[in-house]
PDB file of N, CA and C and ligand atoms in Angstrom:
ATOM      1  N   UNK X   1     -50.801 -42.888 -57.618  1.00 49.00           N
ATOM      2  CA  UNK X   1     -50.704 -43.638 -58.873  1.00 49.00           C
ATOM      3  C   UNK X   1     -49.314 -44.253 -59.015  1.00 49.00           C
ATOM      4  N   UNK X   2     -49.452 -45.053 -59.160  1.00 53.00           N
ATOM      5  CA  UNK X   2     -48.016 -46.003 -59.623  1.00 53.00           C
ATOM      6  C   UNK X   2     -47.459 -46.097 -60.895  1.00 53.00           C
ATOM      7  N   UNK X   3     -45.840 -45.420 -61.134  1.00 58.00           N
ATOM      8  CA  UNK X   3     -45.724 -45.598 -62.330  1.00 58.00           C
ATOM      9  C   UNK X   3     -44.884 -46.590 -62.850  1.00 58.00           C
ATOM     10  N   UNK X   4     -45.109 -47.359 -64.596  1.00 59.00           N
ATOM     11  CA  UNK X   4     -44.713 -48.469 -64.487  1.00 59.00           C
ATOM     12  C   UNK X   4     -43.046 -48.348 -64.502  1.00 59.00           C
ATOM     13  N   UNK X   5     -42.446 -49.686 -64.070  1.00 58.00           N
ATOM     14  CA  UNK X   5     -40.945 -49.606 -63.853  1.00 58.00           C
ATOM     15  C   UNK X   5     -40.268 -51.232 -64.112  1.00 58.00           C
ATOM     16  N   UNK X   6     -41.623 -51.639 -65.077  1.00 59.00           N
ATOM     17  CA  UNK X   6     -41.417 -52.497 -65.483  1.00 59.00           C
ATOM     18  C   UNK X   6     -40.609 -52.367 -66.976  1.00 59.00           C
ATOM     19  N   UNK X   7     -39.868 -51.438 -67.334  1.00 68.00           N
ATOM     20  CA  UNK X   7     -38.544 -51.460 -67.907  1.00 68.00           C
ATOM     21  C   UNK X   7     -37.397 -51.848 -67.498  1.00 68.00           C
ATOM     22  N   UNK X   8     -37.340 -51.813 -66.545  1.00 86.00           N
ATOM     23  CA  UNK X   8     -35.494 -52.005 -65.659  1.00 86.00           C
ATOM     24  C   UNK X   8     -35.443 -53.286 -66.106  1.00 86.00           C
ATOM     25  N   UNK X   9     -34.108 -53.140 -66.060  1.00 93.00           N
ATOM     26  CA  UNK X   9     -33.183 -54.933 -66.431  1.00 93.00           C
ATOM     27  C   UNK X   9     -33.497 -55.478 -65.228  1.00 93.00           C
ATOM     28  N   UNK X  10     -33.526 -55.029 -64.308  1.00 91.00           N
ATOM     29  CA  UNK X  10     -33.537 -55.857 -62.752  1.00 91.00           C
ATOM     30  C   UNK X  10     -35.339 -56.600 -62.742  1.00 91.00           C
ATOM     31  N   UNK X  11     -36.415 -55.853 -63.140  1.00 91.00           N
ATOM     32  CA  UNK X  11     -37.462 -56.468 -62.964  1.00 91.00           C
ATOM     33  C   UNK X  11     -37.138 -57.558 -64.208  1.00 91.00           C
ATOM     34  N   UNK X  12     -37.096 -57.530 -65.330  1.00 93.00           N
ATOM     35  CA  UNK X  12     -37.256 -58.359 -66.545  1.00 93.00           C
ATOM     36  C   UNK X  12     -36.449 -59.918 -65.896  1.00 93.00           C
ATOM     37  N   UNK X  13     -35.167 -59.460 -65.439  1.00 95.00           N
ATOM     38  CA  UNK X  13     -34.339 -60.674 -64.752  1.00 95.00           C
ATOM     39  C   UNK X  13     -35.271 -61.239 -63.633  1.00 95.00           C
ATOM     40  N   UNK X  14     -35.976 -60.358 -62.845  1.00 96.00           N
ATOM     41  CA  UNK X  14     -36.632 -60.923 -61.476  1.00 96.00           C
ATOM     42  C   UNK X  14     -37.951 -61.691 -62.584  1.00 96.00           C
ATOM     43  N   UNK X  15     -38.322 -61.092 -63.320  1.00 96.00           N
ATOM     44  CA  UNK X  15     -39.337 -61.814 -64.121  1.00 96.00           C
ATOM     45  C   UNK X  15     -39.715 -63.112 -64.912  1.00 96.00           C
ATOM     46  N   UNK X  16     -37.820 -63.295 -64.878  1.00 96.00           N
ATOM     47  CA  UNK X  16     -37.899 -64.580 -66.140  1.00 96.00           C
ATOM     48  C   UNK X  16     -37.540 -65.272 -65.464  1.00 96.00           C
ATOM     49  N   UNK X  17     -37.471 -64.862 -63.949  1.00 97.00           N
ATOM     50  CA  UNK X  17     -36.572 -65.946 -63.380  1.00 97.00           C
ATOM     51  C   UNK X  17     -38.592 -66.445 -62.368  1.00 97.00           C
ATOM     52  N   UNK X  18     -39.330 -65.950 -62.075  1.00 97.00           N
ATOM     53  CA  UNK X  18     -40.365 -65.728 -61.543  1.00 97.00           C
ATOM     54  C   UNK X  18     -41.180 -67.032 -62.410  1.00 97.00           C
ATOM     55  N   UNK X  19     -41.016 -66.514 -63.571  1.00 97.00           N
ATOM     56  CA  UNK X  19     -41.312 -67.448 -64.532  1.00 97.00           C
ATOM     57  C   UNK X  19     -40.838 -69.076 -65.006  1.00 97.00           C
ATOM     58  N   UNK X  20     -39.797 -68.743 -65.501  1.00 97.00           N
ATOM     59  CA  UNK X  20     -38.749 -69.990 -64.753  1.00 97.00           C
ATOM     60  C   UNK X  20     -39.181 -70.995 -63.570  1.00 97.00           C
ATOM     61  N   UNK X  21     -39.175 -70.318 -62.442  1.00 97.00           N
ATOM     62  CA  UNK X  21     -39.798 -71.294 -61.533  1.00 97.00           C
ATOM     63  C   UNK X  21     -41.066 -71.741 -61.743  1.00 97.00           C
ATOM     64  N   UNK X  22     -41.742 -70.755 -61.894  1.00 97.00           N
ATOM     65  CA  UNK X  22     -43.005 -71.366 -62.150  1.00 97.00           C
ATOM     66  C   UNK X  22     -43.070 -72.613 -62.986  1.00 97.00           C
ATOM     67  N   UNK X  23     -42.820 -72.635 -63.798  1.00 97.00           N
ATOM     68  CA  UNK X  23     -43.047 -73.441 -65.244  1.00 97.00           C
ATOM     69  C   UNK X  23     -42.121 -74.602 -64.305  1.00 97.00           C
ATOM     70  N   UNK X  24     -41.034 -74.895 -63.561  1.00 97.00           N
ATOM     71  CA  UNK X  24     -40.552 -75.831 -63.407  1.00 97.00           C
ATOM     72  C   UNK X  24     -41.514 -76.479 -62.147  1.00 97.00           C
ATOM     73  N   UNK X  25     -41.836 -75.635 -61.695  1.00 97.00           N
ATOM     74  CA  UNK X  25     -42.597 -76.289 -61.059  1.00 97.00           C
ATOM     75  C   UNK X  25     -44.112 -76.714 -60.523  1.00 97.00           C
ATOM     76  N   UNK X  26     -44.502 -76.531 -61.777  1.00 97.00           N
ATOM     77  CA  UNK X  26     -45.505 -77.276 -62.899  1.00 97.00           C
ATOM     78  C   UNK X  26     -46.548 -76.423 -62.374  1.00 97.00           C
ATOM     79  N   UNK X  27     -46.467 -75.234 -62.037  1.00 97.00           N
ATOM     80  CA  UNK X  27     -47.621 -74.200 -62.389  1.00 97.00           C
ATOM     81  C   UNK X  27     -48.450 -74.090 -63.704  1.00 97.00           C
ATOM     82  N   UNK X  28     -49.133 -74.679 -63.893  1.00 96.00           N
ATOM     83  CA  UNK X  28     -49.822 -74.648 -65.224  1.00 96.00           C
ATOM     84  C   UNK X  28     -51.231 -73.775 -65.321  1.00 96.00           C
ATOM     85  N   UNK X  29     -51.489 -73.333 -64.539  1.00 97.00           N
ATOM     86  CA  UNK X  29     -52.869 -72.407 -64.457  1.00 97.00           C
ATOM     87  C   UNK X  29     -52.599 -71.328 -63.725  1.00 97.00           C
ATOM     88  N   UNK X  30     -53.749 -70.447 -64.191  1.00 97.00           N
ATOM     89  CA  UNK X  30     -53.663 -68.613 -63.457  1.00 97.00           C
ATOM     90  C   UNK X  30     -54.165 -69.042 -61.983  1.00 97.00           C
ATOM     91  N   UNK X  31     -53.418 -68.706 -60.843  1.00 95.00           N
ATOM     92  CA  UNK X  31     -54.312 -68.711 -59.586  1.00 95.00           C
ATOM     93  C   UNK X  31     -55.349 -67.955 -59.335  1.00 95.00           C
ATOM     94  N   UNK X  32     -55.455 -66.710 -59.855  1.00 94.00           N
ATOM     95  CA  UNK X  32     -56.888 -66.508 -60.571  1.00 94.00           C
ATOM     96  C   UNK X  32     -58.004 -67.051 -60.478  1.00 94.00           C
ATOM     97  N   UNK X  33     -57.986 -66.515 -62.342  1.00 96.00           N
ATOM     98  CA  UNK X  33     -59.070 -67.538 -63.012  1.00 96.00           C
ATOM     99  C   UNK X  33     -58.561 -68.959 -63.400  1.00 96.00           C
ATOM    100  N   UNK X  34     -57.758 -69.317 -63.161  1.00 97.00           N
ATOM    101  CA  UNK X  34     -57.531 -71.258 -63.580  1.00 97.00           C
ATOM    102  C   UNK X  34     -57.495 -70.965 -65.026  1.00 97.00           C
ATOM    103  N   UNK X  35     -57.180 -70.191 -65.846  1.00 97.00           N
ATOM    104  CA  UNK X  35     -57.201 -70.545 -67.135  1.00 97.00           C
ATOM    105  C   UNK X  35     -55.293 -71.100 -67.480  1.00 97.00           C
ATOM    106  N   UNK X  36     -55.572 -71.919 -68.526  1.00 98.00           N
ATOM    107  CA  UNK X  36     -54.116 -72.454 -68.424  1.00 98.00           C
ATOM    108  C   UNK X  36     -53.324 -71.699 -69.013  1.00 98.00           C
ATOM    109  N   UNK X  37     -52.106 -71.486 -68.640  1.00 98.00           N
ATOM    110  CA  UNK X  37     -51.065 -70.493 -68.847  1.00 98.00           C
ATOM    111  C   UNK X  37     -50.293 -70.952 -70.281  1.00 98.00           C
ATOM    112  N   UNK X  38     -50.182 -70.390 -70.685  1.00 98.00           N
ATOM    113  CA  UNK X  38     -48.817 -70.440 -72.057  1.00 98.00           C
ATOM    114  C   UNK X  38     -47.533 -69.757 -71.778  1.00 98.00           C
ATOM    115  N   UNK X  39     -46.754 -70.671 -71.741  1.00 97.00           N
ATOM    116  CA  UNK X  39     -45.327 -69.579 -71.259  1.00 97.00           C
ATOM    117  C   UNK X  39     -44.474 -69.696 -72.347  1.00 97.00           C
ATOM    118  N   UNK X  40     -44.828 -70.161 -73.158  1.00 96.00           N
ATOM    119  CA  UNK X  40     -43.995 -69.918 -74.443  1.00 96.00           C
ATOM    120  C   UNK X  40     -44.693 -68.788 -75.618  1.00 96.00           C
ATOM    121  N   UNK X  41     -45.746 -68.169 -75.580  1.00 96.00           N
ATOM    122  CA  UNK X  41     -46.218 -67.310 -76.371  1.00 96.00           C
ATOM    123  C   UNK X  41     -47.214 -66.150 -75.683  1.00 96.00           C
ATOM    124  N   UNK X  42     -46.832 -64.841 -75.794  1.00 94.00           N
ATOM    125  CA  UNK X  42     -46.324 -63.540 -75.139  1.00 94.00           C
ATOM    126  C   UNK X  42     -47.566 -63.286 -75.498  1.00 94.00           C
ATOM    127  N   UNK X  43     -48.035 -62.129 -75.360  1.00 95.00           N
ATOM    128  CA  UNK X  43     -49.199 -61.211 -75.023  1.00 95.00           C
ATOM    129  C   UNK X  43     -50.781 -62.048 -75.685  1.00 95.00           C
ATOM    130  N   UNK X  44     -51.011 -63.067 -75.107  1.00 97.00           N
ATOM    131  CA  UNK X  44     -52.585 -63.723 -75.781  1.00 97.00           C
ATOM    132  C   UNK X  44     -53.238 -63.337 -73.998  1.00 97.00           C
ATOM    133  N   UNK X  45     -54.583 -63.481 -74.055  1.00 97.00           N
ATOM    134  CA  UNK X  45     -54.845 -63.333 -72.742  1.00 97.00           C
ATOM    135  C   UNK X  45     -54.531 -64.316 -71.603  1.00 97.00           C
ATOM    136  N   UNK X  46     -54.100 -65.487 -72.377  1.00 97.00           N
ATOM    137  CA  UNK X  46     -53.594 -66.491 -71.188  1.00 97.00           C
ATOM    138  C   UNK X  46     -51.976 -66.658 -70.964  1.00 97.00           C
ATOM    139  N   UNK X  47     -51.254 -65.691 -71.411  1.00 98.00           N
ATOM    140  CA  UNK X  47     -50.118 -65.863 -71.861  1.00 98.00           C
ATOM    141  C   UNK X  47     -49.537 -65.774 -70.164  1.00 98.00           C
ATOM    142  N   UNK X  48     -48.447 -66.401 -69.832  1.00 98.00           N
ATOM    143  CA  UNK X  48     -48.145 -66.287 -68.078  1.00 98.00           C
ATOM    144  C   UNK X  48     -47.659 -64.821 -68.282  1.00 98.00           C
ATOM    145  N   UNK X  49     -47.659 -64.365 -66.957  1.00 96.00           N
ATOM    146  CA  UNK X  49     -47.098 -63.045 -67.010  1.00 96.00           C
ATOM    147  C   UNK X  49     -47.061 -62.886 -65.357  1.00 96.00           C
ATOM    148  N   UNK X  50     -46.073 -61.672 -64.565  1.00 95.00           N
ATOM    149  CA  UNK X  50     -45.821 -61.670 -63.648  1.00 95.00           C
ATOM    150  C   UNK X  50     -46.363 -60.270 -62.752  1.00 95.00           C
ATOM    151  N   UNK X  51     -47.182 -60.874 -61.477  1.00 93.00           N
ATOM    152  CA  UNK X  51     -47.569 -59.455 -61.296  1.00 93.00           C
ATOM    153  C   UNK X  51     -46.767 -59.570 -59.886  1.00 93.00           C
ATOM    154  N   UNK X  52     -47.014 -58.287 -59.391  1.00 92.00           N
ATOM    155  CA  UNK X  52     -46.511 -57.848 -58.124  1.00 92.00           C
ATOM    156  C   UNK X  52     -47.485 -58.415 -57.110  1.00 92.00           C
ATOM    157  N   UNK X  53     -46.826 -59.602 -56.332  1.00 92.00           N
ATOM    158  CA  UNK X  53     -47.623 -59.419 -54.929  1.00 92.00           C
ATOM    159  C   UNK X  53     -47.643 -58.215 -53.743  1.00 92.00           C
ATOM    160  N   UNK X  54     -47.127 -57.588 -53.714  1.00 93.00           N
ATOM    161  CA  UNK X  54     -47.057 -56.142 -53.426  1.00 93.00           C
ATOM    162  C   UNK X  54     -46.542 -55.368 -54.184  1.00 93.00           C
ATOM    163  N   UNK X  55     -47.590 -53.811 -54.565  1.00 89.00           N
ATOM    164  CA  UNK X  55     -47.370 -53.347 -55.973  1.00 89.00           C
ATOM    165  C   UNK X  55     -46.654 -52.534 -55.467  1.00 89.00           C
ATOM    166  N   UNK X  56     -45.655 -51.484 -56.301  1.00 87.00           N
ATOM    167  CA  UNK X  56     -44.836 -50.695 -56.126  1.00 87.00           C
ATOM    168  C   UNK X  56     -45.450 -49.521 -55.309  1.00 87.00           C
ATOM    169  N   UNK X  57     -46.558 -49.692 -55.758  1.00 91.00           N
ATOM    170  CA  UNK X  57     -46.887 -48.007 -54.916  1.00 91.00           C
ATOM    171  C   UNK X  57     -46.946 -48.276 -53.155  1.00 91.00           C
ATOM    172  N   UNK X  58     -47.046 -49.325 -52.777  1.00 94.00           N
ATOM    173  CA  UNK X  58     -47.173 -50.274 -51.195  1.00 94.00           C
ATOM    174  C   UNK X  58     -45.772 -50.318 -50.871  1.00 94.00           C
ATOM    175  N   UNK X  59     -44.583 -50.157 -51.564  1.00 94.00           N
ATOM    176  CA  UNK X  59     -43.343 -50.410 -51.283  1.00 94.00           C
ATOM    177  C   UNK X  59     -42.830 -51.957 -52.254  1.00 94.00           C
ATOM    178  N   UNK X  60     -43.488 -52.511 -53.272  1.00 93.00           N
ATOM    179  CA  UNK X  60     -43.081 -54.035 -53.190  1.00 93.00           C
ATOM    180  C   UNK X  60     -41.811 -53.741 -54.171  1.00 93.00           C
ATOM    181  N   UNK X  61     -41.193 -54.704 -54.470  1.00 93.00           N
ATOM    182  CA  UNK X  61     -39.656 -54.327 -54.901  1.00 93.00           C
ATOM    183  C   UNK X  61     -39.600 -55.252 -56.150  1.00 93.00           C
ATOM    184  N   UNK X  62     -38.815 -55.057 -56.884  1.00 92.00           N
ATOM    185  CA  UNK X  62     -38.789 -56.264 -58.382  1.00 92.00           C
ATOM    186  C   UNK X  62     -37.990 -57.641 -58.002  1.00 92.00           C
ATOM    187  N   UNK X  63     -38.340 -57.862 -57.102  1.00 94.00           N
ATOM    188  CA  UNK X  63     -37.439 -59.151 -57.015  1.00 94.00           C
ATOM    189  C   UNK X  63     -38.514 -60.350 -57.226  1.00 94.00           C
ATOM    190  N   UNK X  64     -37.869 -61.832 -57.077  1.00 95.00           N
ATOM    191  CA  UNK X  64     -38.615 -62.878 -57.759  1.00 95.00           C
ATOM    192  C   UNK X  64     -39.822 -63.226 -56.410  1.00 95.00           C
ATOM    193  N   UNK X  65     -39.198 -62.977 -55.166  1.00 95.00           N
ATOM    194  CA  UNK X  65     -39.678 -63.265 -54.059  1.00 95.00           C
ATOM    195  C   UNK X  65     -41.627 -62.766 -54.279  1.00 95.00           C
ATOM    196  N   UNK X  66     -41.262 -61.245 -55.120  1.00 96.00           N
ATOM    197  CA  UNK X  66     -42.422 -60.605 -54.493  1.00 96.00           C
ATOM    198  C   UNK X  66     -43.154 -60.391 -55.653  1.00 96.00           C
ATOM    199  N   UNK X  67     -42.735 -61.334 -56.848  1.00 96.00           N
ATOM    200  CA  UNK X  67     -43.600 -61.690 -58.057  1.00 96.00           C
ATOM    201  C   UNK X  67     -44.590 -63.033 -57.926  1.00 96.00           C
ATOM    202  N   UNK X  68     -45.643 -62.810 -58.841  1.00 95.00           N
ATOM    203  CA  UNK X  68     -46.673 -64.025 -58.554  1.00 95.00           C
ATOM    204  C   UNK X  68     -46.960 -64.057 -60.099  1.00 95.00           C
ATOM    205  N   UNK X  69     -47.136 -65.405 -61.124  1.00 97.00           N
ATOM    206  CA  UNK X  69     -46.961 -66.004 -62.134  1.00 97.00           C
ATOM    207  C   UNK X  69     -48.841 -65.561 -62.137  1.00 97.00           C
ATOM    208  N   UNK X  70     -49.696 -65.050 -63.345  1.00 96.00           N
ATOM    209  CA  UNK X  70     -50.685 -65.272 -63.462  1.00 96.00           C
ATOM    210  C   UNK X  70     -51.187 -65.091 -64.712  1.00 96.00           C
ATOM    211  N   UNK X  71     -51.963 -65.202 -65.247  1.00 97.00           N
ATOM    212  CA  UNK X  71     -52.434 -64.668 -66.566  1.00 97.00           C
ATOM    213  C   UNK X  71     -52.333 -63.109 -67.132  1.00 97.00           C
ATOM    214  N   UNK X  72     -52.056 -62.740 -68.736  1.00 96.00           N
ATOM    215  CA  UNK X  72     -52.209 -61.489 -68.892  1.00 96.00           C
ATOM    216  C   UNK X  72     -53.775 -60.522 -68.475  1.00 96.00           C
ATOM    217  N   UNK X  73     -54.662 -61.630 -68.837  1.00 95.00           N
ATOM    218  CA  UNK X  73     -55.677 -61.235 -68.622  1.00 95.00           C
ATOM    219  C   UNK X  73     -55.954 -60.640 -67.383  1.00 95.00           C
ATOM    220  N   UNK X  74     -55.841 -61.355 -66.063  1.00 95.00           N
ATOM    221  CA  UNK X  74     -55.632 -60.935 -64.759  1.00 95.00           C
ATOM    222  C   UNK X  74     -54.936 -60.068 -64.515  1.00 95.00           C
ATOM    223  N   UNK X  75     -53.443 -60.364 -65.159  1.00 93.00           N
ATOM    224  CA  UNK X  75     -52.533 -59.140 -65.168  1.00 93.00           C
ATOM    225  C   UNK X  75     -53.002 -57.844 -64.959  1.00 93.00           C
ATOM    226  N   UNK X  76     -53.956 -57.602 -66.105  1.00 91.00           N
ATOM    227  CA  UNK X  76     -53.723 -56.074 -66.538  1.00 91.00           C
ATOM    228  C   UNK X  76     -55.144 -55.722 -65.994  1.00 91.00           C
ATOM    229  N   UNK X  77     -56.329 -56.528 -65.458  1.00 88.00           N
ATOM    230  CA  UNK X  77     -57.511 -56.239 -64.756  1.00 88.00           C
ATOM    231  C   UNK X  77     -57.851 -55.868 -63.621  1.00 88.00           C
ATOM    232  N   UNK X  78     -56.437 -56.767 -62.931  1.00 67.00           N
ATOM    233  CA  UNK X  78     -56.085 -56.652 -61.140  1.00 67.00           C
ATOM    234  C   UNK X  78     -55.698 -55.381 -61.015  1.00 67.00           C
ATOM    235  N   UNK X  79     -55.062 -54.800 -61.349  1.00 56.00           N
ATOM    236  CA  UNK X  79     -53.914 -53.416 -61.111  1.00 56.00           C
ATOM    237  C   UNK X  79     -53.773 -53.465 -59.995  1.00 56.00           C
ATOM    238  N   UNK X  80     -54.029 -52.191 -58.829  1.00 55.00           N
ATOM    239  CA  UNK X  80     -53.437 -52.486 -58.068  1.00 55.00           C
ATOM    240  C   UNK X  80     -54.235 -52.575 -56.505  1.00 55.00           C
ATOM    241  N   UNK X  81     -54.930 -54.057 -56.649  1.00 55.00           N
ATOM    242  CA  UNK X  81     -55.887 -54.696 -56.175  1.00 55.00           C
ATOM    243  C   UNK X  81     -54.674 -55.569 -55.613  1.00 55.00           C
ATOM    244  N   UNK X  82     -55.276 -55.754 -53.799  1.00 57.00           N
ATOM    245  CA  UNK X  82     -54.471 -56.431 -53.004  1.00 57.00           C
ATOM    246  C   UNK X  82     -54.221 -58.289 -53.701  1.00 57.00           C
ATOM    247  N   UNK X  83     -53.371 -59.152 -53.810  1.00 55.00           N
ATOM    248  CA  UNK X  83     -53.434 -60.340 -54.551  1.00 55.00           C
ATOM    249  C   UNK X  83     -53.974 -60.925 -53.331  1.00 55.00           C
ATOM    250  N   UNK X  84     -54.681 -62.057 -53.546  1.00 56.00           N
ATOM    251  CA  UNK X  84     -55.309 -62.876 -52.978  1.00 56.00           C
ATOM    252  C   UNK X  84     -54.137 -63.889 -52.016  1.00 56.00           C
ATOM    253  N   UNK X  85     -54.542 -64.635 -51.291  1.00 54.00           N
ATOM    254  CA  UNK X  85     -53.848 -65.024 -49.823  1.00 54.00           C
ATOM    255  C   UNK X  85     -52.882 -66.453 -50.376  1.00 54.00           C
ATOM    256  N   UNK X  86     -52.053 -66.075 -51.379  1.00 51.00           N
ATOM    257  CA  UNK X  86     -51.148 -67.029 -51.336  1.00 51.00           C
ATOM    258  C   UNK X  86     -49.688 -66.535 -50.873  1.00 51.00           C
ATOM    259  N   UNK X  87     -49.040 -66.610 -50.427  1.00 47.00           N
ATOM    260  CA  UNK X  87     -47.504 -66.306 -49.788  1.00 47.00           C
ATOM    261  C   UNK X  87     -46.775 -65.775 -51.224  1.00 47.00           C
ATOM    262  N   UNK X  88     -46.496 -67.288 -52.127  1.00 47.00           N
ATOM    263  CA  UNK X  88     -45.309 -66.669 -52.696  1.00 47.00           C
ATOM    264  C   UNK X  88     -45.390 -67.584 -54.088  1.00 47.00           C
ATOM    265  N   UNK X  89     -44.662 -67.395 -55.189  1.00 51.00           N
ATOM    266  CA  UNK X  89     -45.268 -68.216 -56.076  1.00 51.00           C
ATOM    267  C   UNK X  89     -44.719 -69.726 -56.511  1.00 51.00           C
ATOM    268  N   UNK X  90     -43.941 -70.284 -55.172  1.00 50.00           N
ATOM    269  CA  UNK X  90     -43.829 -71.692 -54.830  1.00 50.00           C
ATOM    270  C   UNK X  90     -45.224 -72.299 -53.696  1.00 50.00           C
ATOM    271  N   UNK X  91     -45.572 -71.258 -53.724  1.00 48.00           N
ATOM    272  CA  UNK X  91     -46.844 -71.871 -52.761  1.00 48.00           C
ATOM    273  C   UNK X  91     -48.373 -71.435 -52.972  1.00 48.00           C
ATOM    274  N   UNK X  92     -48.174 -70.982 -54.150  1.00 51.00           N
ATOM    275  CA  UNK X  92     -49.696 -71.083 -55.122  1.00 51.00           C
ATOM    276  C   UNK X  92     -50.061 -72.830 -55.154  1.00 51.00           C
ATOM    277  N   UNK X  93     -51.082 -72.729 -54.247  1.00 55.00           N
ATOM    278  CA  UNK X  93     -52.240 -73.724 -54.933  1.00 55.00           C
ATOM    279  C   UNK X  93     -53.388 -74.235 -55.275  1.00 55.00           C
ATOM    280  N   UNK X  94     -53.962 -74.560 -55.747  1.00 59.00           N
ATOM    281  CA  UNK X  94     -55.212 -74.537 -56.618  1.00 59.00           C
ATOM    282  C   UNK X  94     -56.128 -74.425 -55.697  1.00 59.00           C
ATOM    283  N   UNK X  95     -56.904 -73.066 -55.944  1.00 58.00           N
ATOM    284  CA  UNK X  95     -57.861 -72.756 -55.109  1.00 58.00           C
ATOM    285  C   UNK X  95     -59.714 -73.285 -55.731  1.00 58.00           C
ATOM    286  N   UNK X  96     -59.865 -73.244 -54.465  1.00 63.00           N
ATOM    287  CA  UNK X  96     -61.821 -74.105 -54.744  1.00 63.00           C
ATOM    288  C   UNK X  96     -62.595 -73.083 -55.531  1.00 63.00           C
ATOM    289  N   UNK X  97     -62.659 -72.679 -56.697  1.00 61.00           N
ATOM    290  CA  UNK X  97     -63.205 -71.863 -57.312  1.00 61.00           C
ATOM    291  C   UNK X  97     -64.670 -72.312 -58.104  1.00 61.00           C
ATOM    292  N   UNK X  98     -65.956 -71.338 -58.118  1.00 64.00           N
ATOM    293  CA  UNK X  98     -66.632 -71.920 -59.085  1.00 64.00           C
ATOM    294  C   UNK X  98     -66.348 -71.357 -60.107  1.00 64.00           C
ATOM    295  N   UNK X  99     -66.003 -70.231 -60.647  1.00 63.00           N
ATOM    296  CA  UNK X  99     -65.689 -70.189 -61.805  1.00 63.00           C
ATOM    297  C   UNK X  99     -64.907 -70.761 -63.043  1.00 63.00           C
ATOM    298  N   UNK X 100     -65.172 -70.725 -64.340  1.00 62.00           N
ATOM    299  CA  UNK X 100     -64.446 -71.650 -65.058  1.00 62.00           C
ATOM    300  C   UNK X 100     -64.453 -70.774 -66.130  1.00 62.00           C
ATOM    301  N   UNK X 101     -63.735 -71.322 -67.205  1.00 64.00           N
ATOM    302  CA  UNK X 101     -63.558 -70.204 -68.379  1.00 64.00           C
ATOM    303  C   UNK X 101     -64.822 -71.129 -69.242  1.00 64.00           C
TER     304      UNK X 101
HETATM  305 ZN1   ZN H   1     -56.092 -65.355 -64.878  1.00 76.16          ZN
END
């Protein structure tokens, strides 16, 4: 079981900065579910939020490298379910999905 350690100053910094990029570089949807992200307003289910592409209990570390920008909703559903085959979260891109919200 993995416990959370998403208190430290070091993840929150790796987080906003995770975020940060994202948003600059016009990530606008969950790679997910495609639902569109809000990065200006905090806990709604589409609100952006940052998960671990490798979760702590695998070894993954709080840095920005090994964060991936996705929905809360996803967030907190995925746990600690391998993330799907994107590298890194400059190289999320829109995957062929049928699902839609
Ligand atoms: Zn999502």
């Amino acid at each position: 079981m993995a416990t959370s350690r998403t208190g430290t100053s070091q993840y929150k910094k790796a987080r906003k900065k995770a975020l940060h990029q994202a948003k600059a570089n016009g990530i606008d949807r969950c790679p997910y579910c495609k639902v569109m992200l809000d990065y200006d307003v905090g806990l709604k289910p589409n609100s952006a939020e940052t998960d671990h592409v490798i979760a702590h209990a695998r070894g993954g570390q709080d840095h920005v490298d090994n964060l991936k920008v996705c929905c809360r909703r996803c967030n907190q559903s995925k746990g600690d379910r391998p993330a799907p085959k994107t590298s890194t979260v400059l190289a999320v891109k829109p995957l062929k999905t049928s699902r839609r919200w």
